[in-house]
Short mmCIF file of C-alpha atoms in Angstrom, two decimals:
data_model
loop_
_atom_site.label_atom_id
_atom_site.label_comp_id
_atom_site.label_asym_id
_atom_site.label_seq_id
_atom_site.Cartn_x
_atom_site.Cartn_y
_atom_site.Cartn_z
CA MET A 1050 0.27 11.85 16.82
CA LYS A 1051 3.22 10.65 14.82
CA LYS A 1052 4.45 12.00 11.58
CA LEU A 1053 6.06 9.41 9.56
CA TYR A 1054 6.21 4.66 5.89
CA SER A 1055 -3.79 -17.92 -15.99
CA ILE A 1056 -4.75 -21.26 -16.49
CA LEU A 1057 -8.07 -21.77 -14.82
CA ILE A 1058 -7.42 -23.03 -11.32
CA LEU A 1059 -9.91 -25.70 -10.36
CA MET A 1060 -9.59 -25.13 -6.66
CA ILE A 1061 -8.54 -22.16 -4.56
CA VAL A 1062 -6.42 -23.05 -1.53
CA LEU A 1063 -7.04 -20.72 1.38
CA CYS A 1064 -3.85 -20.15 3.34
CA VAL A 1065 -5.06 -19.13 6.79
CA GLY A 1066 -1.57 -18.43 8.13
CA CYS A 1067 -0.82 -15.98 5.33
CA GLN A 1068 -4.38 -14.63 5.26
CA MET A 1069 -4.75 -15.28 1.53
CA LYS A 1070 -8.31 -14.20 0.73
CA PHE A 1071 -8.54 -14.02 -3.05
CA GLN A 1072 -11.71 -13.74 -5.06
CA ALA A 1073 -13.20 -16.94 -6.44
CA ASP A 1074 -11.80 -17.89 -9.82
CA ASP A 1075 -14.90 -19.67 -11.15
CA ASP A 1076 -15.84 -16.44 -12.92
CA GLU A 1077 -13.21 -15.26 -15.38
CA ASN A 1078 -14.54 -11.73 -14.94
CA ALA A 1079 -14.11 -11.76 -11.16
CA PRO A 1080 -11.92 -8.88 -9.95
CA LEU A 1081 -8.30 -9.65 -9.17
CA VAL A 1082 -8.45 -7.63 -5.98
CA LYS A 1083 -10.97 -5.85 -3.79
CA VAL A 1084 -9.97 -3.58 -0.94
CA GLU A 1085 -11.00 -5.26 2.30
CA ARG A 1086 -12.63 -2.94 4.84
CA TYR A 1087 -10.60 -3.72 7.94
CA ASP A 1088 -10.90 0.00 8.71
CA ARG A 1089 -14.63 -0.37 9.36
CA LEU A 1090 -14.04 -2.95 12.08
CA GLU A 1091 -11.35 -0.73 13.56
CA TYR A 1092 -13.62 2.32 13.48
CA ARG A 1093 -16.51 0.43 15.05
CA TYR A 1094 -14.41 -0.79 17.93
CA LEU A 1095 -12.63 2.50 18.56
CA THR A 1096 -15.79 4.64 18.51
CA THR A 1097 -18.33 2.32 20.16
CA ALA A 1098 -16.15 -0.22 22.03
CA ASP A 1099 -18.03 -2.95 20.16
CA TYR A 1100 -16.26 -6.09 21.36
CA SER A 1101 -17.58 -8.15 18.43
CA ALA A 1102 -15.66 -5.84 16.07
CA LEU A 1103 -12.47 -6.44 18.06
CA GLN A 1104 -13.06 -10.18 17.97
CA GLU A 1105 -13.44 -10.07 14.20
CA MET A 1106 -10.26 -8.03 13.89
CA ASN A 1107 -8.36 -10.65 15.86
CA THR A 1108 -9.87 -13.72 14.18
CA GLU A 1109 -10.21 -12.57 10.57
CA TYR A 1110 -7.22 -10.21 10.46
CA PRO A 1111 -4.71 -11.41 13.07
CA MET A 1112 -1.57 -10.35 11.16
CA GLU A 1113 -3.00 -6.98 10.23
CA THR A 1114 -4.03 -6.33 13.83
CA ARG A 1115 -0.64 -7.34 15.19
CA THR A 1116 1.12 -5.12 12.66
CA LEU A 1117 -1.14 -2.20 13.53
CA LEU A 1118 -0.65 -2.51 17.28
CA GLU A 1119 3.04 -3.40 17.38
CA ASP A 1120 4.66 -1.80 14.33
CA VAL A 1121 2.41 1.08 13.30
CA LEU A 1122 1.00 2.49 16.53
CA GLN A 1123 3.78 0.92 18.66
CA LEU A 1124 1.45 0.31 21.59
CA GLY A 1125 3.27 -2.83 22.74
CA ASP A 1126 3.05 -6.58 22.26
CA ALA A 1127 -0.24 -7.75 20.78
CA THR A 1128 -0.37 -10.46 23.46
CA ASP A 1129 -0.20 -7.92 26.30
CA PRO A 1130 -3.32 -8.47 28.48
CA ASP A 1131 -3.85 -4.71 28.56
CA ILE A 1132 -3.28 -4.08 24.84
CA ASN A 1133 -6.97 -3.57 24.03
CA ASN A 1134 -7.28 -0.86 26.65
CA LYS A 1135 -4.13 0.83 25.33
CA PHE A 1136 -5.55 0.65 21.82
CA ILE A 1137 -8.91 2.22 22.62
CA ASN A 1138 -7.43 4.81 25.01
CA PHE A 1139 -4.92 5.91 22.40
CA TYR A 1140 -7.77 6.87 20.08
CA GLN A 1141 -9.70 8.93 22.64
CA ASP A 1142 -7.88 12.02 21.42
CA PRO A 1143 -10.60 14.19 19.79
CA ARG A 1144 -8.32 14.88 16.84
CA LEU A 1145 -7.98 11.18 16.12
CA GLN A 1146 -11.71 10.63 16.53
CA SER A 1147 -12.34 13.39 13.98
CA LEU A 1148 -9.66 12.03 11.66
CA MET A 1149 -11.24 8.56 11.70
CA THR A 1150 -14.73 9.92 11.08
CA ASP A 1151 -13.56 12.04 8.15
CA ALA A 1152 -11.71 9.07 6.63
CA GLU A 1153 -14.75 6.81 6.92
CA THR A 1154 -16.93 9.51 5.36
CA GLN A 1155 -14.60 10.23 2.45
CA TYR A 1156 -14.06 6.54 1.74
CA ALA A 1157 -17.58 5.27 2.31
CA ASN A 1158 -17.46 4.08 -1.30
CA MET A 1159 -14.34 2.38 -2.67
CA ASP A 1160 -15.68 1.34 -6.09
CA SER A 1161 -13.44 3.71 -8.04
CA LEU A 1162 -10.34 2.57 -6.15
CA ASN A 1163 -11.22 -1.08 -6.67
CA ALA A 1164 -11.61 -0.42 -10.39
CA GLN A 1165 -8.22 1.31 -10.53
CA PHE A 1166 -6.48 -1.47 -8.62
CA ASN A 1167 -7.95 -4.12 -10.90
CA SER A 1168 -6.98 -2.23 -14.03
CA VAL A 1169 -3.40 -1.71 -12.82
CA PHE A 1170 -2.85 -5.28 -11.67
CA THR A 1171 -4.39 -6.64 -14.87
CA HIS A 1172 -1.78 -4.68 -16.83
CA LEU A 1173 0.99 -5.67 -14.42
CA LYS A 1174 0.21 -9.36 -14.88
CA LYS A 1175 0.82 -8.89 -18.59
CA LEU A 1176 4.13 -7.13 -17.94
CA LEU A 1177 5.13 -9.40 -15.05
CA PRO A 1178 3.38 -12.78 -15.47
CA ASP A 1179 4.92 -14.23 -12.31
CA LEU A 1180 3.88 -11.34 -10.07
CA LYS A 1181 1.77 -12.50 -7.15
CA ILE A 1182 -1.41 -10.51 -6.68
CA PRO A 1183 -1.56 -9.06 -3.16
CA ARG A 1184 -4.43 -8.80 -0.72
CA ILE A 1185 -5.28 -5.15 -0.16
CA TYR A 1186 -6.94 -3.80 2.96
CA ALA A 1187 -7.79 -0.37 4.34
CA GLN A 1188 -6.96 0.75 7.87
CA LEU A 1189 -6.77 3.81 10.14
CA SER A 1190 -3.25 4.47 11.40
CA ALA A 1191 -3.30 7.77 13.34
CA LEU A 1192 -1.24 9.49 10.63
CA ASP A 1193 1.48 6.88 10.62
CA GLN A 1194 2.77 5.19 7.45
CA SER A 1195 0.67 5.76 4.33
CA VAL A 1196 1.20 2.24 2.97
CA ILE A 1197 2.11 -0.93 4.87
CA VAL A 1198 3.50 -3.78 2.76
CA GLY A 1199 3.58 -7.27 4.24
CA ASP A 1200 3.82 -10.81 2.92
CA GLN A 1201 1.80 -10.32 -0.27
CA THR A 1202 -0.41 -7.76 1.47
CA ILE A 1203 -0.87 -4.02 1.12
CA GLY A 1204 -2.40 -1.93 3.87
CA ILE A 1205 -3.71 1.53 2.99
CA SER A 1206 -3.93 4.11 5.76
CA LEU A 1207 -7.00 6.06 4.68
CA ASP A 1208 -6.34 8.86 7.16
CA LYS A 1209 -3.18 9.73 5.20
CA TYR A 1210 -5.15 10.40 2.00
CA LEU A 1211 -7.77 13.00 2.94
CA GLY A 1212 -6.64 15.69 0.52
CA ALA A 1213 -3.88 18.29 0.25
CA ASN A 1214 -6.02 20.93 1.97
CA TYR A 1215 -7.20 18.79 4.87
CA PRO A 1216 -6.84 21.14 7.90
CA VAL A 1217 -5.03 18.76 10.27
CA TYR A 1218 -2.35 18.04 7.68
CA LYS A 1219 -1.27 21.67 7.64
CA LYS A 1220 -0.03 21.32 11.22
CA TYR A 1221 2.23 18.35 10.50
CA TYR A 1222 3.16 18.32 6.81
CA SER A 1223 4.71 20.70 4.32
CA ALA A 1224 2.82 21.87 1.24
CA GLU A 1225 4.99 19.58 -0.88
CA GLN A 1226 4.18 16.55 1.28
CA ARG A 1227 0.47 17.34 1.24
CA LYS A 1228 0.37 17.20 -2.55
CA ALA A 1229 0.80 13.43 -2.30
CA MET A 1230 -1.85 12.95 0.40
CA THR A 1231 -4.80 12.64 -1.96
CA ARG A 1232 -7.10 9.90 -3.18
CA ASP A 1233 -5.37 9.94 -6.58
CA ASN A 1234 -2.09 8.89 -4.96
CA ILE A 1235 -3.40 5.73 -3.29
CA VAL A 1236 -3.11 3.30 -6.19
CA PRO A 1237 0.29 4.46 -7.53
CA ASP A 1238 1.75 4.62 -3.99
CA CYS A 1239 0.55 1.11 -3.19
CA VAL A 1240 1.86 -0.37 -6.43
CA VAL A 1241 5.26 1.34 -6.07
CA PHE A 1242 5.79 0.03 -2.55
CA TYR A 1243 4.54 -3.44 -3.45
CA LEU A 1244 6.84 -3.72 -6.48
CA MET A 1245 9.76 -2.50 -4.36
CA SER A 1246 9.05 -5.34 -1.93
CA GLN A 1247 8.90 -7.86 -4.77
CA TYR A 1248 11.94 -6.51 -6.64
CA PRO A 1249 14.33 -5.18 -4.00
CA LEU A 1250 17.64 -3.64 -4.98
CA LYS A 1251 20.46 -6.01 -4.05
CA SER A 1252 22.99 -4.67 -1.54
CA PHE A 1253 20.83 -1.57 -1.09
CA ASP A 1254 22.87 -0.12 1.79
CA ALA A 1255 26.08 -0.35 -0.19
CA ARG A 1256 24.66 1.39 -3.25
CA SER A 1257 25.28 4.99 -4.24
CA GLN A 1258 22.42 7.47 -4.02
CA ILE A 1259 22.08 7.66 -7.79
CA GLU A 1260 21.69 3.87 -7.96
CA ARG A 1261 18.99 3.98 -5.30
CA ASP A 1262 17.26 6.79 -7.18
CA MET A 1263 17.40 4.84 -10.43
CA HIS A 1264 15.92 1.81 -8.70
CA VAL A 1265 12.94 3.91 -7.59
CA ALA A 1266 12.71 5.47 -11.06
CA ARG A 1267 12.45 2.12 -12.84
CA ILE A 1268 9.73 1.01 -10.41
CA GLN A 1269 7.85 4.26 -11.08
CA TRP A 1270 8.32 3.78 -14.82
CA VAL A 1271 6.68 0.35 -14.59
CA VAL A 1272 3.81 1.82 -12.56
CA ASN A 1273 3.33 4.47 -15.24
CA GLN A 1274 3.11 1.71 -17.84
CA SER A 1275 0.55 -0.19 -15.80
CA MET A 1276 -1.57 2.93 -15.26
CA GLY A 1277 -1.52 3.91 -18.90
CA HIS A 1278 -0.26 7.42 -18.21
CA ASN A 1279 2.71 9.17 -16.63
CA PHE A 1280 1.59 9.66 -13.06
CA PHE A 1281 5.22 9.90 -11.93
CA SER A 1282 7.71 12.13 -13.73
CA SER A 1283 11.40 12.85 -13.21
CA ASP A 1284 14.66 13.04 -15.14
CA ASN A 1285 15.55 9.54 -13.95
CA ILE A 1286 12.25 8.12 -15.20
CA ASP A 1287 13.01 9.76 -18.56
CA LYS A 1288 16.36 7.92 -18.59
CA VAL A 1289 14.61 4.63 -17.96
CA ASN A 1290 12.15 5.39 -20.74
CA ILE A 1291 14.96 6.17 -23.20
CA PHE A 1292 16.78 2.98 -22.21
CA MET A 1293 13.68 0.82 -22.75
CA LYS A 1294 12.99 2.40 -26.15
CA LYS A 1295 16.54 1.67 -27.25
CA ASN A 1296 16.35 -1.86 -25.84
CA SER A 1297 12.88 -2.93 -26.91
CA LYS A 1298 13.66 -6.61 -26.39
CA THR A 1299 14.32 -6.05 -22.69
CA SER A 1300 11.34 -7.33 -20.72
CA THR A 1301 9.87 -5.53 -17.73
CA GLU A 1302 11.01 -8.41 -15.54
CA GLU A 1303 14.59 -8.03 -16.81
CA LEU A 1304 14.46 -4.29 -16.22
CA LEU A 1305 13.44 -4.75 -12.59
CA LYS A 1306 16.13 -7.35 -11.94
CA MET A 1307 19.04 -5.37 -13.40
CA ASP A 1308 21.91 -4.65 -11.02
CA ASP A 1309 23.90 -2.39 -13.34
CA PHE A 1310 22.46 1.06 -14.06
CA SER A 1311 25.41 2.30 -16.08
CA HIS A 1312 23.62 1.95 -19.43
CA MET A 1313 20.70 4.06 -18.16
CA LEU A 1314 23.07 6.69 -16.81
CA GLY A 1315 25.00 6.89 -20.06
CA LYS A 1316 28.24 5.57 -18.60
#
Protein backbone atom coordinates (compact mmCIF):
# COMPACT_ATOMS: atom_id res chain seq x y z
CA MET A 1 0.00 0.00 0.00
CA LYS A 2 1.15 3.48 -0.80
CA LYS A 3 1.49 6.35 1.55
CA LEU A 4 0.94 9.55 -0.14
CA TYR A 5 -2.34 13.92 -2.61
CA SER A 6 -28.46 32.73 -9.87
CA ILE A 7 -30.84 33.59 -12.30
CA LEU A 8 -33.15 30.65 -12.74
CA ILE A 9 -31.79 28.53 -15.56
CA LEU A 10 -34.59 27.22 -17.72
CA MET A 11 -32.67 24.24 -18.98
CA ILE A 12 -29.76 22.26 -17.61
CA VAL A 13 -27.23 21.18 -20.23
CA LEU A 14 -25.63 17.85 -19.40
CA CYS A 15 -22.02 17.78 -20.53
CA VAL A 16 -21.26 14.08 -20.94
CA GLY A 17 -17.58 14.62 -21.74
CA CYS A 18 -17.01 16.57 -18.53
CA GLN A 19 -19.40 14.39 -16.52
CA MET A 20 -21.41 17.38 -15.30
CA LYS A 21 -24.19 15.86 -13.20
CA PHE A 22 -25.75 18.73 -11.27
CA GLN A 23 -29.01 18.62 -9.40
CA ALA A 24 -32.11 19.86 -11.19
CA ASP A 25 -32.66 23.59 -10.80
CA ASP A 26 -36.46 23.54 -11.02
CA ASP A 27 -36.56 23.56 -7.22
CA GLU A 28 -34.85 26.57 -5.69
CA ASN A 29 -34.28 24.52 -2.54
CA ALA A 30 -32.50 21.71 -4.38
CA PRO A 31 -29.02 21.07 -2.95
CA LEU A 32 -26.07 22.55 -4.80
CA VAL A 33 -24.12 19.32 -4.46
CA LYS A 34 -24.59 15.75 -3.34
CA VAL A 35 -21.72 13.32 -2.91
CA GLU A 36 -22.04 10.66 -5.59
CA ARG A 37 -21.43 7.11 -4.36
CA TYR A 38 -18.90 5.89 -6.90
CA ASP A 39 -17.28 4.06 -3.98
CA ARG A 40 -20.25 1.70 -3.74
CA LEU A 41 -19.80 0.55 -7.33
CA GLU A 42 -16.09 0.13 -6.70
CA TYR A 43 -16.70 -1.86 -3.52
CA ARG A 44 -19.28 -4.08 -5.19
CA TYR A 45 -16.96 -4.96 -8.02
CA LEU A 46 -13.86 -5.48 -5.88
CA THR A 47 -15.58 -7.69 -3.29
CA THR A 48 -18.01 -9.69 -5.46
CA ALA A 49 -16.57 -9.33 -8.99
CA ASP A 50 -19.99 -8.03 -10.07
CA TYR A 51 -19.39 -7.18 -13.72
CA SER A 52 -22.46 -4.93 -13.87
CA ALA A 53 -20.82 -2.69 -11.25
CA LEU A 54 -17.68 -2.45 -13.40
CA GLN A 55 -19.78 -1.63 -16.45
CA GLU A 56 -21.50 1.18 -14.56
CA MET A 57 -18.13 2.51 -13.39
CA ASN A 58 -16.93 2.65 -16.98
CA THR A 59 -20.10 4.09 -18.52
CA GLU A 60 -21.28 6.49 -15.81
CA TYR A 61 -17.87 7.47 -14.41
CA PRO A 62 -15.31 7.02 -17.21
CA MET A 63 -13.02 9.89 -16.15
CA GLU A 64 -13.14 8.94 -12.49
CA THR A 65 -12.32 5.32 -13.32
CA ARG A 66 -9.44 6.28 -15.59
CA THR A 67 -8.04 8.60 -12.93
CA LEU A 68 -8.32 5.89 -10.29
CA LEU A 69 -6.62 3.22 -12.37
CA GLU A 70 -3.92 5.32 -14.03
CA ASP A 71 -3.09 8.16 -11.64
CA VAL A 72 -4.12 7.01 -8.18
CA LEU A 73 -3.45 3.26 -8.10
CA GLN A 74 -1.01 3.45 -11.05
CA LEU A 75 -2.05 0.05 -12.38
CA GLY A 76 -1.43 0.96 -16.02
CA ASP A 77 -3.37 2.30 -18.98
CA ALA A 78 -7.14 2.11 -18.56
CA THR A 79 -7.36 0.65 -22.08
CA ASP A 80 -5.06 -2.26 -21.22
CA PRO A 81 -7.01 -5.49 -21.96
CA ASP A 82 -5.84 -6.90 -18.63
CA ILE A 83 -6.53 -3.79 -16.54
CA ASN A 84 -9.66 -5.20 -14.89
CA ASN A 85 -7.77 -8.25 -13.67
CA LYS A 86 -4.98 -6.02 -12.34
CA PHE A 87 -7.57 -3.89 -10.58
CA ILE A 88 -9.36 -6.72 -8.81
CA ASN A 89 -6.14 -8.61 -8.01
CA PHE A 90 -4.62 -5.52 -6.45
CA TYR A 91 -7.45 -5.41 -3.92
CA GLN A 92 -7.19 -9.05 -2.86
CA ASP A 93 -4.85 -8.01 -0.06
CA PRO A 94 -6.81 -8.73 3.17
CA ARG A 95 -5.78 -5.36 4.58
CA LEU A 96 -7.33 -3.55 1.63
CA GLN A 97 -10.47 -5.67 1.83
CA SER A 98 -10.81 -4.74 5.51
CA LEU A 99 -10.07 -1.08 4.76
CA MET A 100 -12.81 -0.96 2.13
CA THR A 101 -15.35 -2.66 4.38
CA ASP A 102 -14.62 -0.29 7.26
CA ALA A 103 -14.93 2.73 4.97
CA GLU A 104 -18.27 1.56 3.59
CA THR A 105 -19.52 0.91 7.11
CA GLN A 106 -18.42 4.27 8.52
CA TYR A 107 -19.80 6.16 5.54
CA ALA A 108 -23.01 4.23 4.99
CA ASN A 109 -24.80 7.53 5.58
CA MET A 110 -23.48 10.75 4.01
CA ASP A 111 -26.33 13.09 4.97
CA SER A 112 -24.24 15.16 7.38
CA LEU A 113 -21.44 15.58 4.83
CA ASN A 114 -23.91 16.57 2.13
CA ALA A 115 -25.38 19.18 4.46
CA GLN A 116 -21.92 20.57 5.24
CA PHE A 117 -20.93 20.73 1.58
CA ASN A 118 -24.12 22.55 0.67
CA SER A 119 -23.73 25.04 3.50
CA VAL A 120 -20.10 25.78 2.58
CA PHE A 121 -20.71 26.16 -1.15
CA THR A 122 -23.78 28.31 -0.52
CA HIS A 123 -21.56 30.69 1.45
CA LEU A 124 -18.78 30.48 -1.12
CA LYS A 125 -21.15 31.49 -3.91
CA LYS A 126 -21.87 34.67 -1.97
CA LEU A 127 -18.16 35.36 -1.50
CA LEU A 128 -17.18 34.21 -5.00
CA PRO A 129 -20.20 34.59 -7.32
CA ASP A 130 -18.33 33.26 -10.36
CA LEU A 131 -17.12 30.10 -8.64
CA LYS A 132 -18.22 26.97 -10.48
CA ILE A 133 -19.81 24.38 -8.25
CA PRO A 134 -17.97 21.06 -8.55
CA ARG A 135 -19.28 17.52 -8.78
CA ILE A 136 -18.23 15.59 -5.69
CA TYR A 137 -17.83 11.83 -5.56
CA ALA A 138 -16.55 9.30 -3.03
CA GLN A 139 -14.05 6.58 -3.85
CA LEU A 140 -11.74 3.98 -2.29
CA SER A 141 -8.08 4.62 -3.10
CA ALA A 142 -5.98 2.10 -1.12
CA LEU A 143 -4.61 4.86 1.12
CA ASP A 144 -3.48 7.02 -1.76
CA GLN A 145 -4.35 10.73 -2.06
CA SER A 146 -7.03 11.99 0.31
CA VAL A 147 -8.59 14.35 -2.22
CA ILE A 148 -8.45 14.20 -6.02
CA VAL A 149 -9.32 17.43 -7.84
CA GLY A 150 -10.15 17.27 -11.54
CA ASP A 151 -11.94 19.47 -14.04
CA GLN A 152 -14.63 20.83 -11.72
CA THR A 153 -14.70 17.55 -9.79
CA ILE A 154 -13.64 16.54 -6.30
CA GLY A 155 -12.96 12.93 -5.40
CA ILE A 156 -12.92 11.98 -1.71
CA SER A 157 -10.96 8.90 -0.70
CA LEU A 158 -13.07 7.62 2.17
CA ASP A 159 -10.40 5.16 3.31
CA LYS A 160 -8.19 8.14 4.23
CA TYR A 161 -10.76 9.50 6.71
CA LEU A 162 -11.46 6.64 9.12
CA GLY A 163 -10.32 8.42 12.28
CA ALA A 164 -7.07 9.34 14.00
CA ASN A 165 -7.06 6.08 15.99
CA TYR A 166 -7.81 3.74 13.10
CA PRO A 167 -5.37 0.83 13.67
CA VAL A 168 -3.97 0.54 10.13
CA TYR A 169 -3.06 4.23 10.07
CA LYS A 170 -0.67 3.79 12.98
CA LYS A 171 1.59 1.66 10.76
CA TYR A 172 1.92 4.26 8.01
CA TYR A 173 1.25 7.72 9.45
CA SER A 174 2.57 9.86 12.27
CA ALA A 175 0.32 11.01 15.10
CA GLU A 176 0.33 14.50 13.59
CA GLN A 177 -0.78 13.20 10.19
CA ARG A 178 -3.51 11.07 11.74
CA LYS A 179 -5.11 14.11 13.36
CA ALA A 180 -6.25 15.21 9.89
CA MET A 181 -7.59 11.79 8.87
CA THR A 182 -11.05 12.24 10.35
CA ARG A 183 -14.56 12.80 9.06
CA ASP A 184 -14.42 16.42 10.24
CA ASN A 185 -11.55 17.13 7.85
CA ILE A 186 -13.31 16.00 4.67
CA VAL A 187 -15.21 19.17 3.83
CA PRO A 188 -12.44 21.69 4.65
CA ASP A 189 -9.82 19.56 2.85
CA CYS A 190 -11.97 19.29 -0.26
CA VAL A 191 -12.76 23.00 -0.37
CA VAL A 192 -9.12 24.00 0.16
CA PHE A 193 -7.87 21.82 -2.68
CA TYR A 194 -10.71 22.88 -4.98
CA LEU A 195 -10.09 26.59 -4.37
CA MET A 196 -6.38 26.06 -4.95
CA SER A 197 -7.22 24.54 -8.34
CA GLN A 198 -9.49 27.46 -9.19
CA TYR A 199 -7.14 30.17 -7.88
CA PRO A 200 -3.60 28.91 -8.48
CA LEU A 201 -0.61 30.99 -7.46
CA LYS A 202 1.07 32.39 -10.57
CA SER A 203 4.67 31.30 -11.13
CA PHE A 204 4.38 28.94 -8.16
CA ASP A 205 7.77 27.27 -8.69
CA ALA A 206 9.55 30.61 -8.73
CA ARG A 207 7.94 31.83 -5.52
CA SER A 208 9.58 31.93 -2.11
CA GLN A 209 8.36 29.56 0.58
CA ILE A 210 6.71 32.36 2.53
CA GLU A 211 4.73 33.37 -0.57
CA ARG A 212 3.58 29.78 -1.06
CA ASP A 213 2.62 29.60 2.61
CA MET A 214 0.66 32.85 2.37
CA HIS A 215 -1.16 31.54 -0.68
CA VAL A 216 -2.31 28.49 1.30
CA ALA A 217 -3.17 30.73 4.27
CA ARG A 218 -5.47 32.98 2.25
CA ILE A 219 -7.24 29.91 0.82
CA GLN A 220 -7.68 28.55 4.35
CA TRP A 221 -8.93 31.95 5.52
CA VAL A 222 -11.63 31.88 2.84
CA VAL A 223 -12.59 28.33 3.85
CA ASN A 224 -12.90 29.48 7.45
CA GLN A 225 -15.24 32.24 6.30
CA SER A 226 -17.37 29.81 4.33
CA MET A 227 -17.59 27.38 7.26
CA GLY A 228 -18.53 30.06 9.74
CA HIS A 229 -15.76 29.16 12.17
CA ASN A 230 -11.97 28.95 12.27
CA PHE A 231 -11.31 25.35 11.34
CA PHE A 232 -7.79 26.27 10.20
CA SER A 233 -5.50 28.38 12.36
CA SER A 234 -1.97 29.68 11.90
CA ASP A 235 0.05 32.87 12.20
CA ASN A 236 -0.23 33.37 8.44
CA ILE A 237 -4.02 33.06 8.54
CA ASP A 238 -4.00 35.70 11.29
CA LYS A 239 -2.03 37.99 8.96
CA VAL A 240 -4.61 37.51 6.23
CA ASN A 241 -7.38 38.25 8.71
CA ILE A 242 -5.69 41.47 9.86
CA PHE A 243 -5.16 42.52 6.24
CA MET A 244 -8.82 41.95 5.34
CA LYS A 245 -10.03 43.88 8.39
CA LYS A 246 -7.83 46.83 7.44
CA ASN A 247 -8.94 46.60 3.81
CA SER A 248 -12.65 45.96 4.17
CA LYS A 249 -13.35 46.99 0.58
CA THR A 250 -11.16 44.19 -0.76
CA SER A 251 -13.39 41.42 -2.08
CA THR A 252 -12.69 37.73 -1.54
CA GLU A 253 -12.12 37.39 -5.27
CA GLU A 254 -9.52 40.17 -5.19
CA LEU A 255 -7.81 38.56 -2.21
CA LEU A 256 -7.45 35.24 -4.01
CA LYS A 257 -6.08 36.86 -7.16
CA MET A 258 -3.43 38.99 -5.46
CA ASP A 259 0.16 38.37 -6.58
CA ASP A 260 1.84 40.63 -4.04
CA PHE A 261 1.84 39.47 -0.41
CA SER A 262 4.01 42.29 0.90
CA HIS A 263 1.11 44.15 2.53
CA MET A 264 0.08 41.01 4.44
CA LEU A 265 3.65 40.41 5.55
CA GLY A 266 4.07 43.98 6.75
CA LYS A 267 6.75 44.86 4.21
